[in-house]
Tab-separated table of C-alpha atoms (C1' of nucleotides) in Angstrom:
chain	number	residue	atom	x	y	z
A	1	UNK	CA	47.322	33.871	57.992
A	2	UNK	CA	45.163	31.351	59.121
A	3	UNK	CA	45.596	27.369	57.783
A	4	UNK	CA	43.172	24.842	58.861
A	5	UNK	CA	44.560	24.744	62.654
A	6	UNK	CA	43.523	28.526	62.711
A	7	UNK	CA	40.392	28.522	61.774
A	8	UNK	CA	39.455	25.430	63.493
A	9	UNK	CA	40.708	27.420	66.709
A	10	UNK	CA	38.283	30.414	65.319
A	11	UNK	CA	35.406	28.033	65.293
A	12	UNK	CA	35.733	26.532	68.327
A	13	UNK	CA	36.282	29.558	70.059
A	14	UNK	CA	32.959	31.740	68.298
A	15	UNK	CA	30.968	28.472	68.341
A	16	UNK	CA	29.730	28.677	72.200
A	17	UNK	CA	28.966	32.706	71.770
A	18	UNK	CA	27.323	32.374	68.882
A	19	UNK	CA	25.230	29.176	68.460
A	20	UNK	CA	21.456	29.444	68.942
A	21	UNK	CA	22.039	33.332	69.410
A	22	UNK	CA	19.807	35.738	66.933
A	23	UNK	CA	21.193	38.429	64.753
A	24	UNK	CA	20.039	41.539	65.906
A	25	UNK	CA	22.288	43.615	62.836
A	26	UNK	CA	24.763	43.208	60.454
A	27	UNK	CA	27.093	46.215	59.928
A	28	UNK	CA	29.353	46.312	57.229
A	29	UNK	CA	32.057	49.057	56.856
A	30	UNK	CA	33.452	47.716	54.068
A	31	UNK	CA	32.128	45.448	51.507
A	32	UNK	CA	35.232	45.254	49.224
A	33	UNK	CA	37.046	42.044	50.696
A	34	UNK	CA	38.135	39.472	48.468
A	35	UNK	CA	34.529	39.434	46.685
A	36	UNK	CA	31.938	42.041	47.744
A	37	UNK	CA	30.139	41.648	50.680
A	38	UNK	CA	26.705	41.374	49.596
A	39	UNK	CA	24.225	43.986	49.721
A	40	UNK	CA	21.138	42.316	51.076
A	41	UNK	CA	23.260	40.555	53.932
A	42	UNK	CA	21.432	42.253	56.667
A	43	UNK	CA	18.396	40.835	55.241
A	44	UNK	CA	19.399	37.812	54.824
A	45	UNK	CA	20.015	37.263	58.388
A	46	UNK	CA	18.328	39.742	60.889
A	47	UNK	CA	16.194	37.855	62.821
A	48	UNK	CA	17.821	34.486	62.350
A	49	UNK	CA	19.079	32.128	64.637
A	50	UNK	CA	22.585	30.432	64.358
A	51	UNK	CA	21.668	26.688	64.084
A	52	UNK	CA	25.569	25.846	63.456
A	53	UNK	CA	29.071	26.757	63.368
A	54	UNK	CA	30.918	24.402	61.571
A	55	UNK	CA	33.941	24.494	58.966
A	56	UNK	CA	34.869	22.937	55.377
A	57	UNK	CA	38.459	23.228	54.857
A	58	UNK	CA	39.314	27.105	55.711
A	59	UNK	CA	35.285	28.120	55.110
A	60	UNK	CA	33.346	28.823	58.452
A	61	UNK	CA	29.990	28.002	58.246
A	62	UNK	CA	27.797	29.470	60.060
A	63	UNK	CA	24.137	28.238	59.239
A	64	UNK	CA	20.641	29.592	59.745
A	65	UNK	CA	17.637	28.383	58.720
A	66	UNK	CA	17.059	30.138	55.507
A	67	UNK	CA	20.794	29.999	54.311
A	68	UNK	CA	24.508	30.035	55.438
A	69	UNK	CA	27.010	32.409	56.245
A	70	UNK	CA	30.339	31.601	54.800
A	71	UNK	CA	33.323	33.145	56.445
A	72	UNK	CA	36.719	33.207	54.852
A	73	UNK	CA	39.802	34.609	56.626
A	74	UNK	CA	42.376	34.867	53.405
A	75	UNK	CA	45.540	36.085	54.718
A	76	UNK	CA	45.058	38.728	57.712
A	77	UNK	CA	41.958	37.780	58.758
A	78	UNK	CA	40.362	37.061	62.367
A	79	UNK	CA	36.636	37.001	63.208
A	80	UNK	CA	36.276	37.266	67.126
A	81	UNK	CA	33.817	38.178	70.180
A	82	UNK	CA	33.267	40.824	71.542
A	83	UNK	CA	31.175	43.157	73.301
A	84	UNK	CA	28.986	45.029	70.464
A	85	UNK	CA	29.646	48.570	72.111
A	86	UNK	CA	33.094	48.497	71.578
A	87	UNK	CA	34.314	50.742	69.056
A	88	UNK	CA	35.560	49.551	65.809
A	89	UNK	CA	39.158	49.677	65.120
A	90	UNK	CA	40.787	50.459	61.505
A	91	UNK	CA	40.046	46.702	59.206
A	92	UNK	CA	37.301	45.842	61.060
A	93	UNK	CA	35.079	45.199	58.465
A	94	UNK	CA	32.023	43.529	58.968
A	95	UNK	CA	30.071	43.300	62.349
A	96	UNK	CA	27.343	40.493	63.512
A	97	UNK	CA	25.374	41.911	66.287
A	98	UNK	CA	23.887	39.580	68.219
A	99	UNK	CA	21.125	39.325	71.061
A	100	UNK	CA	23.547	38.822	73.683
A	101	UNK	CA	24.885	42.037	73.517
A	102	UNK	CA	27.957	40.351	71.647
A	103	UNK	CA	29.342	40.949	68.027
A	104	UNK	CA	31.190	38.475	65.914
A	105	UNK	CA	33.837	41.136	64.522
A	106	UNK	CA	35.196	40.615	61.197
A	107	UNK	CA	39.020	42.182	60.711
A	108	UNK	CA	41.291	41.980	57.908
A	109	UNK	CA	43.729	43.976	56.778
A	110	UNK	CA	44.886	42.826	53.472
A	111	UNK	CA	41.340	41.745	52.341
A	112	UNK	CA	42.148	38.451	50.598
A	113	UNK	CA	39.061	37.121	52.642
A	114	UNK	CA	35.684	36.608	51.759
A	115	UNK	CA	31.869	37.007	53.540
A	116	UNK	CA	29.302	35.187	51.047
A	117	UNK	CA	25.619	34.376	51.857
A	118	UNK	CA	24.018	31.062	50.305
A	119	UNK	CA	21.040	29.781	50.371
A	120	UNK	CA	21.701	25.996	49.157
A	121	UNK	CA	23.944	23.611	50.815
A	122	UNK	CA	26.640	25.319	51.586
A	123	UNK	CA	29.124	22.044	50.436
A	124	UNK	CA	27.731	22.896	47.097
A	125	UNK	CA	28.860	26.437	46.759
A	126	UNK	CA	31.340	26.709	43.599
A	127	UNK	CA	33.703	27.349	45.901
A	128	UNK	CA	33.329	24.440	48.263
A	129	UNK	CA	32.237	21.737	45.829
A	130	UNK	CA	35.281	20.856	44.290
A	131	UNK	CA	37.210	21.224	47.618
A	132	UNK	CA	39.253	17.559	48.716
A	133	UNK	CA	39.248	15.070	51.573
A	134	UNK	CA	39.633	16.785	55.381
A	135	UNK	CA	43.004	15.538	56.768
A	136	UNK	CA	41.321	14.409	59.858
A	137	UNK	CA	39.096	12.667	58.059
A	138	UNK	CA	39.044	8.970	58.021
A	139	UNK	CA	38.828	9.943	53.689
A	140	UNK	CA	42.153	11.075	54.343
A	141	UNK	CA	44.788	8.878	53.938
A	142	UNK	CA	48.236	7.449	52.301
A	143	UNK	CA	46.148	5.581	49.259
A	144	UNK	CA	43.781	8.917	48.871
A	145	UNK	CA	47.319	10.721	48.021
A	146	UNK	CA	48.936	8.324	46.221
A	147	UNK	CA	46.091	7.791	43.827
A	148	UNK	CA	45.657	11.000	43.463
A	149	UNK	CA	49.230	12.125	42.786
A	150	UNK	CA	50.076	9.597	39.762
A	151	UNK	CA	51.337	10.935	36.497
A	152	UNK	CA	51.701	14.483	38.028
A	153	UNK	CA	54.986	16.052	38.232
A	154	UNK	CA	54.412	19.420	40.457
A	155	UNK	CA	56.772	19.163	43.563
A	156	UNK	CA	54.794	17.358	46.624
A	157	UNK	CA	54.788	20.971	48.483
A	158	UNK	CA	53.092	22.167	46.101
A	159	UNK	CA	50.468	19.241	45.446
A	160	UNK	CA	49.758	18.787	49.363
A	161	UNK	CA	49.271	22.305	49.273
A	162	UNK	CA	46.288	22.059	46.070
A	163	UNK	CA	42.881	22.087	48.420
A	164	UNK	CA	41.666	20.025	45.456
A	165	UNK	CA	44.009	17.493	46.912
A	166	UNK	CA	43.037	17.983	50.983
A	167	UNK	CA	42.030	20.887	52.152
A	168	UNK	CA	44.033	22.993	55.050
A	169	UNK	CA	47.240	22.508	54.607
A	170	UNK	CA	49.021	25.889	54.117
A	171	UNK	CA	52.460	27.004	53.824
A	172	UNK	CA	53.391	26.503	57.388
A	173	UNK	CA	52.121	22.752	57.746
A	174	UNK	CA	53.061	21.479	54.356
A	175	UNK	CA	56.954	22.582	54.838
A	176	UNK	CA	55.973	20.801	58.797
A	177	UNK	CA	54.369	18.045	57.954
A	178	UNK	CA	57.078	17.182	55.220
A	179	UNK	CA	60.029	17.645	57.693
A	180	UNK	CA	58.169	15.538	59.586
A	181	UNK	CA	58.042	12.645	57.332
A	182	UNK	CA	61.536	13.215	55.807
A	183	UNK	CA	60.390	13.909	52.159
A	184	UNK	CA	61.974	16.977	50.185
A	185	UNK	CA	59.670	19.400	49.305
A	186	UNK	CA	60.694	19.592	45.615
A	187	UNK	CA	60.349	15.769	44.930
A	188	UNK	CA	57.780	15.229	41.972
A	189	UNK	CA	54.489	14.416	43.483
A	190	UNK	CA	54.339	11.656	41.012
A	191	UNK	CA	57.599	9.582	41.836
A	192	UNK	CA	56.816	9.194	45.295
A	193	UNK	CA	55.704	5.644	47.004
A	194	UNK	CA	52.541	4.533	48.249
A	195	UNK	CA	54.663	3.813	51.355
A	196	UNK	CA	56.073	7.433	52.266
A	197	UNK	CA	52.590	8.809	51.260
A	198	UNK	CA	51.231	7.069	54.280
A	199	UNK	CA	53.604	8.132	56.166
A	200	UNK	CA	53.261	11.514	55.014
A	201	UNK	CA	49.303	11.508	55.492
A	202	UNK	CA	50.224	10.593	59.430
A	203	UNK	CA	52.628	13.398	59.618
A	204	UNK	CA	49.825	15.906	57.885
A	205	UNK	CA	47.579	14.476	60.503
A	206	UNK	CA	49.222	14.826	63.271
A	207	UNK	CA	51.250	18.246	62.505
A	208	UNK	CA	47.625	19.621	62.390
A	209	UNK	CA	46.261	17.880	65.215
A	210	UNK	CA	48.758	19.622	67.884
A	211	UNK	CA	48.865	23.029	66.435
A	212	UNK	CA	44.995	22.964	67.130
A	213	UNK	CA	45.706	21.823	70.528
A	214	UNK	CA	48.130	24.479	70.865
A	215	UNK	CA	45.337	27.008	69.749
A	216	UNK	CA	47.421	27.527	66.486
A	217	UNK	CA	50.255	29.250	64.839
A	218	UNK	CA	50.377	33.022	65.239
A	219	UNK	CA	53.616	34.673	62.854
A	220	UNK	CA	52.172	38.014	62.675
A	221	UNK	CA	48.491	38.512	62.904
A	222	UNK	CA	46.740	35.484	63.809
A	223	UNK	CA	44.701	35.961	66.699
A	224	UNK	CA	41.519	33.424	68.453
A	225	UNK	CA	38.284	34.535	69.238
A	226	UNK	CA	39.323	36.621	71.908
A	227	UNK	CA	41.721	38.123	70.018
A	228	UNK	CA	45.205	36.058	71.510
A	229	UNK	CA	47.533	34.653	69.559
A	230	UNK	CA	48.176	30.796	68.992
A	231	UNK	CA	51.385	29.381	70.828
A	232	UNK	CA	52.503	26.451	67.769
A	233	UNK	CA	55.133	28.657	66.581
A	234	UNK	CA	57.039	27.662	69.703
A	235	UNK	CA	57.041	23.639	67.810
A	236	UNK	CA	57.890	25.147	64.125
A	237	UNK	CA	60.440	22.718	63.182
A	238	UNK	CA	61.942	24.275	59.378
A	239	UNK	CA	59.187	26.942	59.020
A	240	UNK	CA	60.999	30.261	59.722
A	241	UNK	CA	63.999	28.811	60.399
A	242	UNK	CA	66.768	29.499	58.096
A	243	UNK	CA	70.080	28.929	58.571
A	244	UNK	CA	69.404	27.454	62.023
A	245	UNK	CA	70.304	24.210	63.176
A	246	UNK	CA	68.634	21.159	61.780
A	247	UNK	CA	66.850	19.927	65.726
A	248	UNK	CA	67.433	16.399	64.014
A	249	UNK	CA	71.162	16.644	62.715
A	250	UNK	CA	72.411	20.238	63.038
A	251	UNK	CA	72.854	20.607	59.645
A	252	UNK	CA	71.526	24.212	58.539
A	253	UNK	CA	67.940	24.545	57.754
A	254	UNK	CA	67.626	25.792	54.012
A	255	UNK	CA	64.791	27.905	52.470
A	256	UNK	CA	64.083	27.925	48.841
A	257	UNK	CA	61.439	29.063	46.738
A	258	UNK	CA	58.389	27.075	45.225
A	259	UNK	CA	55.809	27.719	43.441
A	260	UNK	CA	56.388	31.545	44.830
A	261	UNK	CA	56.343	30.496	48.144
A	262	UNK	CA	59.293	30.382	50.448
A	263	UNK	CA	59.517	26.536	51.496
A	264	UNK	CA	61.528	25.348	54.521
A	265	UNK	CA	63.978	22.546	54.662
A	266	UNK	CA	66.725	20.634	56.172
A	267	UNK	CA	69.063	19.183	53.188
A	268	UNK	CA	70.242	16.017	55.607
A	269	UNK	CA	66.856	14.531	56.653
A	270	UNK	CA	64.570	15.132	53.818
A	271	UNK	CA	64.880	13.339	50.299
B	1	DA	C1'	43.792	18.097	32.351
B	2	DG	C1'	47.731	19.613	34.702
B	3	DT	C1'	50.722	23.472	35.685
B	4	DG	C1'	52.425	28.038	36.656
B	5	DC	C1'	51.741	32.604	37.339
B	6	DG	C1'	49.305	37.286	38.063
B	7	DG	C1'	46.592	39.556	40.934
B	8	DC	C1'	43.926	40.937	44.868
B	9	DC	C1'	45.360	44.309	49.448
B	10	DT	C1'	47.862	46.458	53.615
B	11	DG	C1'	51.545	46.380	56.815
B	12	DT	C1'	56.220	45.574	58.166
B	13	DC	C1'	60.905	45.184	57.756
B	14	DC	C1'	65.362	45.801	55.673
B	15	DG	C1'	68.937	48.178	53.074
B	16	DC	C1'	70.377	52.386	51.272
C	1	DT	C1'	63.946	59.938	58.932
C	2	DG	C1'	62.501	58.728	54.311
C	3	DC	C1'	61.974	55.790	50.452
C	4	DG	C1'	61.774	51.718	47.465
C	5	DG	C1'	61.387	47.017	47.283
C	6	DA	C1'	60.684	42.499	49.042
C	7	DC	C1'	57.903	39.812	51.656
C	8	DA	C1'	53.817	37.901	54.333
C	9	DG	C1'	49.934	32.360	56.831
C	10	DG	C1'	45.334	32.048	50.507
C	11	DC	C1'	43.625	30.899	46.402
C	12	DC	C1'	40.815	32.068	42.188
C	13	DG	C1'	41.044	32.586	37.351
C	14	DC	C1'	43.402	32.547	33.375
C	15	DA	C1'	46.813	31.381	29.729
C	16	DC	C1'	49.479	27.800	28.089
DNA sequence: AGTGCGGCCTGTCCGC
DNA sequence: TGCGGACAGGCCGCAC
């Protein structure tokens, strides 16, 4: 499921219930997400007050002050609040009870998500190190992309997609954000101009600036913090849309696959 | 070093 | 109604 709009909704919607909150238990149902949960979690962070709730790319953050709790949601996942007495449905996998009487509830059904614990700065996990610019980010821009994008020959979907390159920008947004700024997604990443890269970091920018407003994009199982769905599905331009009229020239919206993922199009207005 | 693909999982939908 | 297969919003790790 969730891009960067989705988890940014996720964070700003746990970030009030949770912040300076203590754990009171950590419950975990099952450890076998994407990596295993670890053992000692409950260790880790009973007693522990949340200090922050902040987000790298697709990672939540949530910090205490021995370590960090680094949240995930892969595919299918949600993390929302709720009362800790309610009863676990099936994929709910890991619970944080805190001293408010609330949980932060941890669901996913496919498991391609991840719970890890560190104890360093969290930026410097392997996972995070490596990890490029934010697109809202003043790091983010047309030069940042165009440097980085000379002598390689992947198609741009595919490139603006690499979280090495920015971070956040999933399948939805990257077939968006380049209907946006009228570049076809199978152009080589390499033989495109400084000029239509800025134009493309604006579009990137602002594709992912409104679905947050619009509390995200919900297809199937994306749901906030109080477990509602996100209403930017209702501005999906090409994503989802094949064979339906082109909202710039009619033309019929084409889908096509790359890199193994299905990639929306209009043939007209994107080169 | 850059690129492409397999694999991790469950649920849903579509065609037969 | 049942069944097989394709597909789904991510992304690491590996082979080339």
């Amino acid at each position: 499921m969730p891009e960067l709009p989705e988890v940014e909704t996720t964070r700003r919607g746990i970030e009030p219930h949770t912040l300076n909150q203590s754990v009171k238990a950590v419950i975990v149902r099952q450890p076998r997400l994407r990596w295993i949960v670890p053992a000692d979690l409950s260790d880790c962070l009973v007693g522990q007050k949340f200090k922050s709730v902040r987000r790298r790319g697709k990672y939540l953050l949530l910090e205490v002050s021995v370590g960090t709790l680094i949240v995930h949601l892969g595919m299918s996942g949600s993390l929302r609040v709720l009362m800790a007495n309610i009863s676990p449905e099936k994929h709910d996998h890991v619970d944080i009870v805190l001293s408010n009487g609330f949980a932060l509830r941890y669901r996913d059904p496919r498991r391609f998500g991840a719970i890890l614990w560190t104890e360093h700065e969290p930026e410097q996990h392997k996972l995070l190190a490596s990890l490029g610019p934010e697109p809202l980010s003043e790091a983010f821009d047309g030069n940042a992309l165009y440097q980085r994008s000379r002598n390689r020959r992947q198609a741009i979907k595919t490139f603006i997609m690499d979280s090495h390159v920015v971070v956040g920008v999933g399948n939805i947004y990257a077939s968006e954000a380049l209907f946006r700024a009228g570049i076809h997604p199978n152009r080589a990443a390499g033989k495109i101009s400084k000029q239509r890269y800025h134009l493309l970091a604006e579009q990137v920018r602002q594709v992912l600036s409104e679905a947050i407003q619009q509390g995200g994009t919900t297809l199937r199982d994306f749901v906030n913090e109080q477990g509602k769905p996100g209403y930017f599905q209702q501005t999906l331009n090409v994503y989802g849309r094949a064979g339906k009229d082109c909202i710039h020239c009619a033309q019929a919206i084409r889908v096509t696959k790359i890199g193994q993922r299905s990639s929306f199009y209009c043939p007209n207005c994107q080169h």
